Tab-separated table of C-alpha atoms in Angstrom:
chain	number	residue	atom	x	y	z
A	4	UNK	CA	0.000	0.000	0.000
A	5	UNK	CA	1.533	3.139	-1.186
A	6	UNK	CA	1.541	6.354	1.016
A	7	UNK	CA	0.200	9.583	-0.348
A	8	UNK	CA	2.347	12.915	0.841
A	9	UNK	CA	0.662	15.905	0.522
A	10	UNK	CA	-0.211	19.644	2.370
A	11	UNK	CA	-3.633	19.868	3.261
A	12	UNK	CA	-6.169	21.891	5.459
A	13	UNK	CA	-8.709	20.536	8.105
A	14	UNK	CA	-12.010	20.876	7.091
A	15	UNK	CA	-13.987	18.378	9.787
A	16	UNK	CA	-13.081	15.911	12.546
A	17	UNK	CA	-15.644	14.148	13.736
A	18	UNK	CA	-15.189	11.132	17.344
A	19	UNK	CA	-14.943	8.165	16.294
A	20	UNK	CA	-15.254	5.531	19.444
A	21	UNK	CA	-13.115	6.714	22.363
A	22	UNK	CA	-9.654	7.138	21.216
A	23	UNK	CA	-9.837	7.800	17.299
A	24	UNK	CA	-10.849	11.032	14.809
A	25	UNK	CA	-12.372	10.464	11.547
A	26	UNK	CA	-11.145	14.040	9.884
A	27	UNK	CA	-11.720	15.658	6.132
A	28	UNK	CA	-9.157	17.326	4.683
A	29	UNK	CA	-8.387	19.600	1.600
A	30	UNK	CA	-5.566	18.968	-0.061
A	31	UNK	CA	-3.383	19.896	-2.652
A	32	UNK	CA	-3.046	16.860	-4.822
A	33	UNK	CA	-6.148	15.037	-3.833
A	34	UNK	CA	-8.910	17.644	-3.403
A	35	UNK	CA	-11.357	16.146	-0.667
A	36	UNK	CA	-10.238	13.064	1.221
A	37	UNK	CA	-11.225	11.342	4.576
A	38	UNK	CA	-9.205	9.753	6.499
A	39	UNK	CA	-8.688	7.672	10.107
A	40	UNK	CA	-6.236	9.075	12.663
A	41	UNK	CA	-6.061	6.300	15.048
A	42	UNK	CA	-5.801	6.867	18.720
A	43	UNK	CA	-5.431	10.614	17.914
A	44	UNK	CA	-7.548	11.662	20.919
A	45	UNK	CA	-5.150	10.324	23.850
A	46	UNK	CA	-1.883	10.989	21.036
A	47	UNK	CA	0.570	12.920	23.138
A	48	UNK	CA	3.514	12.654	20.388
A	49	UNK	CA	2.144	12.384	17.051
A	50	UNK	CA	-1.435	14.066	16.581
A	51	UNK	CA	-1.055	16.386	20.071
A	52	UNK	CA	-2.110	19.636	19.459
A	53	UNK	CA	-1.941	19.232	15.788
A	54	UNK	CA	-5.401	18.216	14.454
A	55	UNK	CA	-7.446	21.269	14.791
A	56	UNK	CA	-9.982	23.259	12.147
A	57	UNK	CA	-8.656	25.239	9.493
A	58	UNK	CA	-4.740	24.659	10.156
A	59	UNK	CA	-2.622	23.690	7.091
A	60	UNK	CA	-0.700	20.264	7.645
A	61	UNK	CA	1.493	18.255	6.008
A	62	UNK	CA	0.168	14.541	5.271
A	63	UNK	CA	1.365	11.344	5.339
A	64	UNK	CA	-1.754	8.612	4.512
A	65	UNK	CA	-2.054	5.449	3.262
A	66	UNK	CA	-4.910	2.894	1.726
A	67	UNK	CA	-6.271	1.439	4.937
A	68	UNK	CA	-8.281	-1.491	5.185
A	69	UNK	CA	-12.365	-1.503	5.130
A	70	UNK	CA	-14.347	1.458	5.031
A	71	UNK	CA	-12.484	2.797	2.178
A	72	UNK	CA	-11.140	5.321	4.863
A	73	UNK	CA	-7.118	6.162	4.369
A	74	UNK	CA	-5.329	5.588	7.515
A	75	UNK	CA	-3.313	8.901	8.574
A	76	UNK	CA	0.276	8.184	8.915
A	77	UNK	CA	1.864	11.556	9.944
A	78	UNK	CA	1.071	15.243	10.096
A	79	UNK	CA	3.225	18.455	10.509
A	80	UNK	CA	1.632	21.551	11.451
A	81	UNK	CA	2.621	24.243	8.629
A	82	UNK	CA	0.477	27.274	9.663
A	83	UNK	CA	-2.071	26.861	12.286
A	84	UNK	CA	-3.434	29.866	11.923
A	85	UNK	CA	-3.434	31.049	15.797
A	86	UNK	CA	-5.296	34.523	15.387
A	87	UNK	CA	-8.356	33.075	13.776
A	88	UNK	CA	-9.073	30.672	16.677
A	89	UNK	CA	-8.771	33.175	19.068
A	90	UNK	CA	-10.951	35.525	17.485
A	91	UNK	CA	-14.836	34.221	17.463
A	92	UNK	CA	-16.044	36.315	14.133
A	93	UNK	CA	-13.130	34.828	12.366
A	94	UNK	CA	-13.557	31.335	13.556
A	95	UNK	CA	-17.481	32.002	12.234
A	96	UNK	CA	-16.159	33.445	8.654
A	97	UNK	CA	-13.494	30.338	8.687
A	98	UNK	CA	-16.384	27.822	9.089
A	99	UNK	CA	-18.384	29.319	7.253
A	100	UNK	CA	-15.825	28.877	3.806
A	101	UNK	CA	-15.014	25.963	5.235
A	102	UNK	CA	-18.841	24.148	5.319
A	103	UNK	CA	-18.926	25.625	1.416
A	104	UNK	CA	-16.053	23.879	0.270
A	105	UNK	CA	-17.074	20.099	2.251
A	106	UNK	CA	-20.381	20.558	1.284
A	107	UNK	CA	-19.474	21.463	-2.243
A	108	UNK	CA	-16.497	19.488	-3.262
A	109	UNK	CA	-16.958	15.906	-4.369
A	110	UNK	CA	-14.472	13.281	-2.816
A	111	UNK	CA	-10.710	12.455	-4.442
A	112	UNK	CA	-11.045	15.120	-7.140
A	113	UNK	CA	-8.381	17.196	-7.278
A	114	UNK	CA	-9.177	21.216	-7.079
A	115	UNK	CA	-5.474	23.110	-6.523
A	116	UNK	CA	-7.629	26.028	-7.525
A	117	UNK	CA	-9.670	26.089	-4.467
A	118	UNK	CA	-6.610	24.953	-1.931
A	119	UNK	CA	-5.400	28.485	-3.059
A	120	UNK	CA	-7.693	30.242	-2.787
A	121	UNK	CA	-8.633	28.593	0.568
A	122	UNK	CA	-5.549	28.781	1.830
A	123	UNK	CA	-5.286	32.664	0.984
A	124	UNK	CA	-8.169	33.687	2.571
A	125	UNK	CA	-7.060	32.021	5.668
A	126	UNK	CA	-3.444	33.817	5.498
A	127	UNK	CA	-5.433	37.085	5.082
A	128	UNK	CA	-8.254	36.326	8.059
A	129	UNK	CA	-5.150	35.520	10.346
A	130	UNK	CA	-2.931	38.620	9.326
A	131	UNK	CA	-6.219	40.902	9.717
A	132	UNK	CA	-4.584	42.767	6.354
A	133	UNK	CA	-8.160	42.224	5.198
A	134	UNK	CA	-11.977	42.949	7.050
A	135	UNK	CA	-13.678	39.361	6.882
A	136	UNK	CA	-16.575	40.924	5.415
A	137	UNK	CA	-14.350	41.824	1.971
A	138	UNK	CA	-12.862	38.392	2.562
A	139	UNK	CA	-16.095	36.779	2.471
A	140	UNK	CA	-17.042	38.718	-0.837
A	141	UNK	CA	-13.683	37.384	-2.574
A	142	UNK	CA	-13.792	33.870	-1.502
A	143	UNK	CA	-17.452	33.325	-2.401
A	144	UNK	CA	-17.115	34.875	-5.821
A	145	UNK	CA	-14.025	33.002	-6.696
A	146	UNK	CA	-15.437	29.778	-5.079
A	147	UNK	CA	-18.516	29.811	-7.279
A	148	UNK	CA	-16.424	30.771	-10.525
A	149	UNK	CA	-14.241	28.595	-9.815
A	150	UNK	CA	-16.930	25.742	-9.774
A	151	UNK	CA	-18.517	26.716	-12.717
A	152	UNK	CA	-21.196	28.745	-10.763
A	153	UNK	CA	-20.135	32.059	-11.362
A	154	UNK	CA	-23.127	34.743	-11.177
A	155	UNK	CA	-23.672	36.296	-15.065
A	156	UNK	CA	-23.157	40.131	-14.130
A	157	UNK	CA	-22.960	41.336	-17.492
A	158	UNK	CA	-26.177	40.385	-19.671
A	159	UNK	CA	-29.562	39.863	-19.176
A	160	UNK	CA	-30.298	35.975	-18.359
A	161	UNK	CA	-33.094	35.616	-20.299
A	162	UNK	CA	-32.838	38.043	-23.627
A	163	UNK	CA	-29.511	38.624	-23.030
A	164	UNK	CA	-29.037	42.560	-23.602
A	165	UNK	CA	-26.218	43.990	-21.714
A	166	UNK	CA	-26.043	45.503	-18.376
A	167	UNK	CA	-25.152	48.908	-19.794
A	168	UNK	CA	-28.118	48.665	-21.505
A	169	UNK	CA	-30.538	48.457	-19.001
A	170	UNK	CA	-32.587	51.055	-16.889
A	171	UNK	CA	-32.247	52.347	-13.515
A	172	UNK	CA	-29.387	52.142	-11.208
A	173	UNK	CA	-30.855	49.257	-9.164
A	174	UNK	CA	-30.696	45.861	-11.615
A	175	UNK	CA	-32.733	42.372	-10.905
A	176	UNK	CA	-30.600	39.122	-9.933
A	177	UNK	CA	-32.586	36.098	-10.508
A	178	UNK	CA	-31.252	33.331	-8.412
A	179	UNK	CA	-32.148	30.374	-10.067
A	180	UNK	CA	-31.029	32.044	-13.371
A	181	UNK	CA	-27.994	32.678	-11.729
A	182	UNK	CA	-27.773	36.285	-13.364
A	183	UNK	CA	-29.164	39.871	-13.513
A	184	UNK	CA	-32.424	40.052	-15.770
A	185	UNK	CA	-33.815	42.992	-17.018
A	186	UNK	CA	-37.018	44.751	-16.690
A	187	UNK	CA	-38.555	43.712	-19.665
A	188	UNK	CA	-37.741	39.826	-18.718
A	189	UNK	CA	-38.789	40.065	-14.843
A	190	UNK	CA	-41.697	38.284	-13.989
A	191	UNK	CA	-42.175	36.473	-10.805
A	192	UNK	CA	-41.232	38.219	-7.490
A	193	UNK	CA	-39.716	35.242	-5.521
A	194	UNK	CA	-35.650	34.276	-5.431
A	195	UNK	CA	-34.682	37.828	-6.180
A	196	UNK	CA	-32.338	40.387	-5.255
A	197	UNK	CA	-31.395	43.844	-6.385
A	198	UNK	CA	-27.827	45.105	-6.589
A	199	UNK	CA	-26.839	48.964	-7.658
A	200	UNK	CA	-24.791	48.468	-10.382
A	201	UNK	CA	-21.479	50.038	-8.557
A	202	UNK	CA	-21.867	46.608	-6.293
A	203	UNK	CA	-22.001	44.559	-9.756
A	204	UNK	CA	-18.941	46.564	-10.588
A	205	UNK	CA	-17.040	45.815	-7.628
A	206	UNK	CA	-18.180	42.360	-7.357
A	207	UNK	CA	-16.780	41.485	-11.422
A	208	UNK	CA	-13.404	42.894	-10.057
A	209	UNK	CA	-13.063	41.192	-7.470
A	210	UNK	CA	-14.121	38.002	-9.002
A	211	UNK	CA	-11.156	38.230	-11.820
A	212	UNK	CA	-8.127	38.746	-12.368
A	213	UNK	CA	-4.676	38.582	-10.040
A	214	UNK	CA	-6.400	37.876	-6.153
A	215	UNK	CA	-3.292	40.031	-4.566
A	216	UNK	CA	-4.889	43.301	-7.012
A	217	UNK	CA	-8.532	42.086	-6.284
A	218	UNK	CA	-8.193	42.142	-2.383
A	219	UNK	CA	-6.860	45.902	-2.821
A	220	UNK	CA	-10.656	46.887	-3.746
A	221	UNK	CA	-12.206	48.883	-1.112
A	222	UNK	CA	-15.535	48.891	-0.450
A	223	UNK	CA	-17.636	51.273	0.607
A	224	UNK	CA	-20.285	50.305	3.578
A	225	UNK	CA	-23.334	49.732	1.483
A	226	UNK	CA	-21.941	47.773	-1.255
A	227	UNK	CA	-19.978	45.389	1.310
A	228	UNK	CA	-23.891	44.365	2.621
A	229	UNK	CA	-25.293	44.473	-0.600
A	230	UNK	CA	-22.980	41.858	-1.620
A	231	UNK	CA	-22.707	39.622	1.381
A	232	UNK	CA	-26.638	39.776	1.562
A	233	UNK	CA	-26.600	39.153	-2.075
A	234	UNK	CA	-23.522	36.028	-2.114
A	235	UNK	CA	-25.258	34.549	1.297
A	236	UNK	CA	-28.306	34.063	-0.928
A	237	UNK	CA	-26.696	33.146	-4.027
A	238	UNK	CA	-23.666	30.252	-2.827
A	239	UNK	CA	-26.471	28.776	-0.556
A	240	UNK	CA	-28.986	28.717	-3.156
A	241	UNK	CA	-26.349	26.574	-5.538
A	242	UNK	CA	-25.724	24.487	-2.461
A	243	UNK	CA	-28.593	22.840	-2.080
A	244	UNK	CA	-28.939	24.147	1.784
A	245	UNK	CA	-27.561	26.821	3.961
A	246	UNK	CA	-24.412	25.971	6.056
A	247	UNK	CA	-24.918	26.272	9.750
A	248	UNK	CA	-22.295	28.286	10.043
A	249	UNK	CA	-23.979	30.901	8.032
A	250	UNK	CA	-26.993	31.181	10.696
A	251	UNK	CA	-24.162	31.554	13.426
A	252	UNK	CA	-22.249	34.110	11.850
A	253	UNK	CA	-25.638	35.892	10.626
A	254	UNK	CA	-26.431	36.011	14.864
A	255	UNK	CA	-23.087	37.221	16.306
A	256	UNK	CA	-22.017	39.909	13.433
B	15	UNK	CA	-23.621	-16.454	22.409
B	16	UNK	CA	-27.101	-17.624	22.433
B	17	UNK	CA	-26.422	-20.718	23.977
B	18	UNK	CA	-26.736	-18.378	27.201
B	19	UNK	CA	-30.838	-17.740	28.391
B	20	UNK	CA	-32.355	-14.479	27.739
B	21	UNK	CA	-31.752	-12.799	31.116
B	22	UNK	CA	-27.668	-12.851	30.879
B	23	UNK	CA	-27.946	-12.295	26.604
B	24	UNK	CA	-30.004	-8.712	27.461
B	25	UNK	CA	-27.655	-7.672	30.134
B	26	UNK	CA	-24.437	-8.735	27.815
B	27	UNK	CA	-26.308	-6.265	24.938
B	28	UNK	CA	-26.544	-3.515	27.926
B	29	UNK	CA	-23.192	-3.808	28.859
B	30	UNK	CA	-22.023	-3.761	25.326
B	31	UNK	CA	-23.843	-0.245	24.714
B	32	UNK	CA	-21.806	1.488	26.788
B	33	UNK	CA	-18.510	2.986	25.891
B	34	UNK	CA	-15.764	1.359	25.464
B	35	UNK	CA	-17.007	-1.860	25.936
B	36	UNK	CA	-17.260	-4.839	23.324
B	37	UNK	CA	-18.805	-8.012	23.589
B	38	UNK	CA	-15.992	-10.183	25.628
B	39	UNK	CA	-15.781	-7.526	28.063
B	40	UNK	CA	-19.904	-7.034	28.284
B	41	UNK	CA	-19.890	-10.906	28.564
B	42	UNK	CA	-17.295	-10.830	31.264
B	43	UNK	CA	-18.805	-8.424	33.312
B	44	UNK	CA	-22.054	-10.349	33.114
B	45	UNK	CA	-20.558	-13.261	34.236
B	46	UNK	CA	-19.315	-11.119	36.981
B	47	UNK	CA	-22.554	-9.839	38.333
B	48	UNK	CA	-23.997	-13.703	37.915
B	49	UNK	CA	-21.601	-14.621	40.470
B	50	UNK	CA	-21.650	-11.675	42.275
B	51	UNK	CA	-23.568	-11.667	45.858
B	52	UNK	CA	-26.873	-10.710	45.367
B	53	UNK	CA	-26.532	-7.691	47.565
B	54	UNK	CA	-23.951	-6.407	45.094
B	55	UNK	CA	-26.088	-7.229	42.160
B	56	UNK	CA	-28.936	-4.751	43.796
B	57	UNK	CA	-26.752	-2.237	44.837
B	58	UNK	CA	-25.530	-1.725	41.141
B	59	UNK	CA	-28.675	-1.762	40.222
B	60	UNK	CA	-29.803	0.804	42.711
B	61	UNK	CA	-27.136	3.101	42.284
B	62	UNK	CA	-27.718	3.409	38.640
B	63	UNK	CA	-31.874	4.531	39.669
B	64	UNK	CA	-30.635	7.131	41.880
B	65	UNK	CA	-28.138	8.294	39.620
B	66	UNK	CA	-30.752	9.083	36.535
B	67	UNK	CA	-33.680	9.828	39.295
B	68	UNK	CA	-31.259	11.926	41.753
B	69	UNK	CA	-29.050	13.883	39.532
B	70	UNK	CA	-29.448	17.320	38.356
B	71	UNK	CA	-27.665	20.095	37.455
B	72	UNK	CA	-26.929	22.827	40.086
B	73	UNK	CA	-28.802	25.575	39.782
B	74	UNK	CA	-25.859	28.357	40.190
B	75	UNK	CA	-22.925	26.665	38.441
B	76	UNK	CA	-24.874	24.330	36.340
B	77	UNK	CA	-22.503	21.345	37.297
B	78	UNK	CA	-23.746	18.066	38.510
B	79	UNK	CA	-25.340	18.184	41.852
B	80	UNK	CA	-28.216	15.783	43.626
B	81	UNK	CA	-29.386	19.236	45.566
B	82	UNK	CA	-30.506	22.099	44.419
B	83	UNK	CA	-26.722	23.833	44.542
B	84	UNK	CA	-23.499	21.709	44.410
B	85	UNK	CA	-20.948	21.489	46.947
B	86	UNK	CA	-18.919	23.833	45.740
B	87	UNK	CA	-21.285	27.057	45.468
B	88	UNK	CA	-22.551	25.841	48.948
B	89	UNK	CA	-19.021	25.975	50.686
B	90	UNK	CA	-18.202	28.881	53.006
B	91	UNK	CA	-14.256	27.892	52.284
B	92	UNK	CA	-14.713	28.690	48.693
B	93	UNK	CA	-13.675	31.873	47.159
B	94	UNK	CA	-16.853	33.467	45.601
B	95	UNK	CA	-15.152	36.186	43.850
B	96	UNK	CA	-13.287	33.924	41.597
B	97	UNK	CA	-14.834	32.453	39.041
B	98	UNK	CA	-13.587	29.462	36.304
B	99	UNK	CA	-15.581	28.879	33.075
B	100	UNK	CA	-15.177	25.542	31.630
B	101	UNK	CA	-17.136	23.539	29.252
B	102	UNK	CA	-17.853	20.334	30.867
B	103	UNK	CA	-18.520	19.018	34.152
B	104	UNK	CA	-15.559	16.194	33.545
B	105	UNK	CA	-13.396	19.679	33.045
B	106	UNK	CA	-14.015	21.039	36.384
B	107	UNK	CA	-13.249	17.350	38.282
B	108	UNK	CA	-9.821	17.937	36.121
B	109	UNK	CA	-9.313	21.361	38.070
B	110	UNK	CA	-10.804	20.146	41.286
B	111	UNK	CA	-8.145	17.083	41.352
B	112	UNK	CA	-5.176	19.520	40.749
B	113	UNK	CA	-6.298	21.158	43.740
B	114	UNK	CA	-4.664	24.607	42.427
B	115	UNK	CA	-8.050	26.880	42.175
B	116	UNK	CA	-9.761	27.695	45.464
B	117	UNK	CA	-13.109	29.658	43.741
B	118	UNK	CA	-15.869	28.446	41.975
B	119	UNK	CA	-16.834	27.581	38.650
B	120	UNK	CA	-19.835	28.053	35.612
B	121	UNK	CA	-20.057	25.415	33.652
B	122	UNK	CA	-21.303	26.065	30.376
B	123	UNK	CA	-22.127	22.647	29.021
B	124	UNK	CA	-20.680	22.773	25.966
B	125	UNK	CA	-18.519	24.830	23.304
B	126	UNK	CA	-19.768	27.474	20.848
B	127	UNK	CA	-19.266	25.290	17.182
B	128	UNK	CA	-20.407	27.279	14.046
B	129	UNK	CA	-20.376	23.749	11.849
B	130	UNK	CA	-22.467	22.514	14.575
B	131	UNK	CA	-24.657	24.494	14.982
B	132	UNK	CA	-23.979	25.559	18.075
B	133	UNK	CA	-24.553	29.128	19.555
B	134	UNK	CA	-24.412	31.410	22.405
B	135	UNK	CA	-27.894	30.885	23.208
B	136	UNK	CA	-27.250	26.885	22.952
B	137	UNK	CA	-24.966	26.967	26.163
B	138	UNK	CA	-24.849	28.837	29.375
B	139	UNK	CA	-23.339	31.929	28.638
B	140	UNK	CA	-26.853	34.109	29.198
B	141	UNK	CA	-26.714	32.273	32.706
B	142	UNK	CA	-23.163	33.832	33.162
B	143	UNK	CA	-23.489	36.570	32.044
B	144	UNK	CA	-26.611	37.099	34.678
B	145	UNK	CA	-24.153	35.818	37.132
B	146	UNK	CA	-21.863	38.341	36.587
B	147	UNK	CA	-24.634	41.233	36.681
B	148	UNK	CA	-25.930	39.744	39.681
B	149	UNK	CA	-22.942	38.832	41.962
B	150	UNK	CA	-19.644	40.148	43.232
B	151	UNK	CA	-17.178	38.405	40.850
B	152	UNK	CA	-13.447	39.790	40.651
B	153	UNK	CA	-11.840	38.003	38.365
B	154	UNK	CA	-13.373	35.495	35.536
B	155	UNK	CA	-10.641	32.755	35.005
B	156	UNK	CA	-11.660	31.280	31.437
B	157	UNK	CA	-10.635	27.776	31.129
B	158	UNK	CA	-12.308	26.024	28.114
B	159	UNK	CA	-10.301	23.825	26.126
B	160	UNK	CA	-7.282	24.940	23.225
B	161	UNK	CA	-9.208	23.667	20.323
B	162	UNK	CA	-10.931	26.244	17.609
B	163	UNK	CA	-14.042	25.499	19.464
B	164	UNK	CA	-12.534	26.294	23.177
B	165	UNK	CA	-10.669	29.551	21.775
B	166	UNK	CA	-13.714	30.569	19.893
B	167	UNK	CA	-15.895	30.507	22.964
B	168	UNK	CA	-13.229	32.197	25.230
B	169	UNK	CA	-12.891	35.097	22.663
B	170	UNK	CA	-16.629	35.125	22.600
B	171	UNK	CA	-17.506	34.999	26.754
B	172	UNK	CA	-14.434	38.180	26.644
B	173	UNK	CA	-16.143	40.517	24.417
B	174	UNK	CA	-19.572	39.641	26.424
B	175	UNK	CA	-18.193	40.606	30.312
B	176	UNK	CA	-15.875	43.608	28.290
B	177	UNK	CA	-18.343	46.030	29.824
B	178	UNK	CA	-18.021	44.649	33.574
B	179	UNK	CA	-15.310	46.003	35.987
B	180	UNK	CA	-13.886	42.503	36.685
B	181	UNK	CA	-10.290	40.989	35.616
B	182	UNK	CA	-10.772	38.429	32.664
B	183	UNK	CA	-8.137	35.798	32.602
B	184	UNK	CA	-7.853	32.904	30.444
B	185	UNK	CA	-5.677	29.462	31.294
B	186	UNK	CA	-2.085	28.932	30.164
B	187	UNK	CA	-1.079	27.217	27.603
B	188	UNK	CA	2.200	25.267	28.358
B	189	UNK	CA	4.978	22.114	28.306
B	190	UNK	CA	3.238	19.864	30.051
B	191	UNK	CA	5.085	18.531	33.591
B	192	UNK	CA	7.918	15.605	32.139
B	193	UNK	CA	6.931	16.024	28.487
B	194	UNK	CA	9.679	16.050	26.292
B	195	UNK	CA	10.018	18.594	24.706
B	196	UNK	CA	10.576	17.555	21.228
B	197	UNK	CA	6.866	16.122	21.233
B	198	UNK	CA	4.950	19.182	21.904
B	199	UNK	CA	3.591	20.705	19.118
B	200	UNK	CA	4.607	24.266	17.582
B	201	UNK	CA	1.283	26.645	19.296
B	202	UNK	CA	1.897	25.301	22.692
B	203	UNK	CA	5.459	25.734	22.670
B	204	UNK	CA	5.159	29.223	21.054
B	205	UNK	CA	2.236	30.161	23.673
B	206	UNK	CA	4.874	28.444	26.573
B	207	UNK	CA	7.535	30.995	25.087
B	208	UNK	CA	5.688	34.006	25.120
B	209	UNK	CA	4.521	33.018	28.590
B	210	UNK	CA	7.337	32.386	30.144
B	211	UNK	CA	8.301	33.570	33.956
B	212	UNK	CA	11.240	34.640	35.867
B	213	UNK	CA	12.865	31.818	37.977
């Protein structure tokens, strides 16, 4: 049985009888994987202090037997991310990303794309360069483009005229569409949001391009609600259900 | 298995549902209380009634208690002014064996947990808080555990009691007493650094 080396970030541990963890990780070169840590909860040498949310390890894992479960080997602690555990509206922005990408991601497929961008927004929540809130905005964004969700910002979804052509400064988003719609093609009230177009502006830039320029956008008070309210719609819509973590951080921010 | 009768077979499946027990050791103790006096046999028994019918949680600290307030909130030796927040009751028995805190403790049954679900209003951090408005606390030692759950809900309980004129303290992080120190993991021997005293 060959072992697989590889960094990776903690997305879940869950108890598994008394002394082991069954934990999900992200990594770099096999996207989602599960695996066994076995006797990590009384481990004072090899798993102590190491196995926790959101830090970025080093793996060793190998096939193990039944279950289909690998069997973790070794793990180093690369950056464990100290400030965001100590800081409870980080932790609730962490988990938050965090439920997206295990809920989203399918098992053994590999996505370097979103260990990136993962991993950046967790350097940036732990160096506080960043607020959360324009953190949020930029992961969720690039998450859903990323997946092949990306919201159309730029024509109408249904007769597909372009933004610049439509009225007013307040523009439809039809979630199930997945894009902005204009008058002339609205119809039923339900699953819809409006966004001024300066938030559709700021929302394309951040979604493209270099991520080091992107996270330079400012933005202003309004547009950084319009556009959580708006992506907290939109990435849970996609989902299939909304994260608990989202109803947490919706309570203590 | 089933050549045993029905009596010993149910209290083999019993045993076996509670943790950390499998089958040869639920059939072992079986076999134990089969040859057990009698006496024994009812005293087990009865100690496991009064524990569901007796046991409740104390009313001030929330920790377990077969009164109305624990031992600890009841004792005159006890300093009242100091108060440790911990998750669990198994946390506090941790402290209480150390014998190194002479106060008294909230116990908040639980950790805040985002992916779980789990909020402020899950866990007893309104009761605390109430505690705090209500009594004459000094200092708040916070001692919930070092995982992202632990620290979450210590950063959360200091921004809550932020307002109150009290001292708000949280638990060292450290080398643990004849650990070698080539085992212990990179945040508790940075935390252990950054903590460290005059000898």
């Amino acid at each position: 049985m060959p072992d697989f080396s590889t960094p990776a970030i903690m997305l879940r541990s869950i108890d598994h009888g008394d002394y082991d963890l069954i934990i999900k990780f992200l990594t770099l070169k096999q996207g989602k994987v599960t695996v066994i840590a076995k006797y990590a909860k009384k481990s004072k040498k090899r798993f102590s202090g190491i196995l926790e949310l959101f830090s970025v390890l080093e793996l060793v894992y190998k096939t193990g037997r039944g279950k289909g479960l690998y069997l973790l080997k070794e793990a180093s602690l690369k950056e464990p991310f100290m400030k965001i555990r100590g800081d409870i509206k980080k932790t609730a922005y962490a988990s938050y990303w965090t439920e997206i990408i295990n809920q989203w991601l399918e098992e053994g497929t590999r996505q370097e794309s979103i260990y990136y961008l993962f991993r950046h927004v967790l350097q940036a929540l732990d160096s506080g360069r960043i607020p959360e809130e324009a953190l949020s905005i930029l992961f969720q964004i690039r998450f859903m483009k990323i997946s092949g969700f990306s919201p159309n910002l730029s024509l109408c979804s249904t007769c597909g005229i372009e933004i610049d052509s439509m009225e007013g400064n307040s523009i439809l988003f039809d979630l199930a569409k997945g894009g902005i719609v204009c008058k002339g093609c609205a119809s039923y009230p339900s699953g819809r949001l409006y966004l001024s177009r300066g938030t559709i502006k700021q929302l394309e830039w951040v979604g493209s391009g270099d991520i080091k320029k992107a996270e330079r956008i400012r933005f202003t008070s309004p547009a950084i609600k319009e556009s959580l309210v708006f992506l907290e719609a939109f990435v849970p819509y996609h989902l299939g259900r909304e994260p608990r973590s989202l109803s947490f951080l919706r309570k203590i921010r | 298995m089933n050549h045993y009768p029905a009596s010993i077979l149910n209290l083999i499946k019993n045993f076996g549902r509670l943790p950390g027990i499998g089958e040869k050791t639920a059939e072992r103790l079986a076999m134990h209380i089969l040859r057990a006096r009698r006496v024994e046999a009812e005293q087990l028994a009865q100690s496991i009634m009064d524990l569901k019918q007796n046991t409740r949680l104390c009313s001030k600290c929330f920790a377990l208690s077969d009164k109305e307030l624990c031992k600890i909130c009841e004792s005159p030796a006890r300093n009242q002014s100091l108060l440790c927040v911990v998750e669990k009751p198994a946390d506090m028995a941790a402290i209480e064996q150390s014998g190194a805190f002479t106060g008294v403790y909230h116990i908040l049954q639980g950790a805040l947990s985002p992916m779980d679900g789990i909020g402020p209003e899950d866990i007893k951090i309104r009761e605390l808080i109430k505690r705090v408005e209500n009594g004459n606390i000094d200092e708040i030692v916070i001692a919930t555990s070092t995982t992202v759950e632990g620290e979450a809900t210590a950063s959360y309980i200091s921004k809550e009691l932020e307002r109150f004129q009290l001292r708000i303290t949280r638990i060292a992080s450290g080398v643990p007493v004849g650990g070698d120190l080539k085992y212990v993991d990179q945040v508790t021997l940075k935390r252990a650094m950054e903590t460290r005293h005059v000898i």
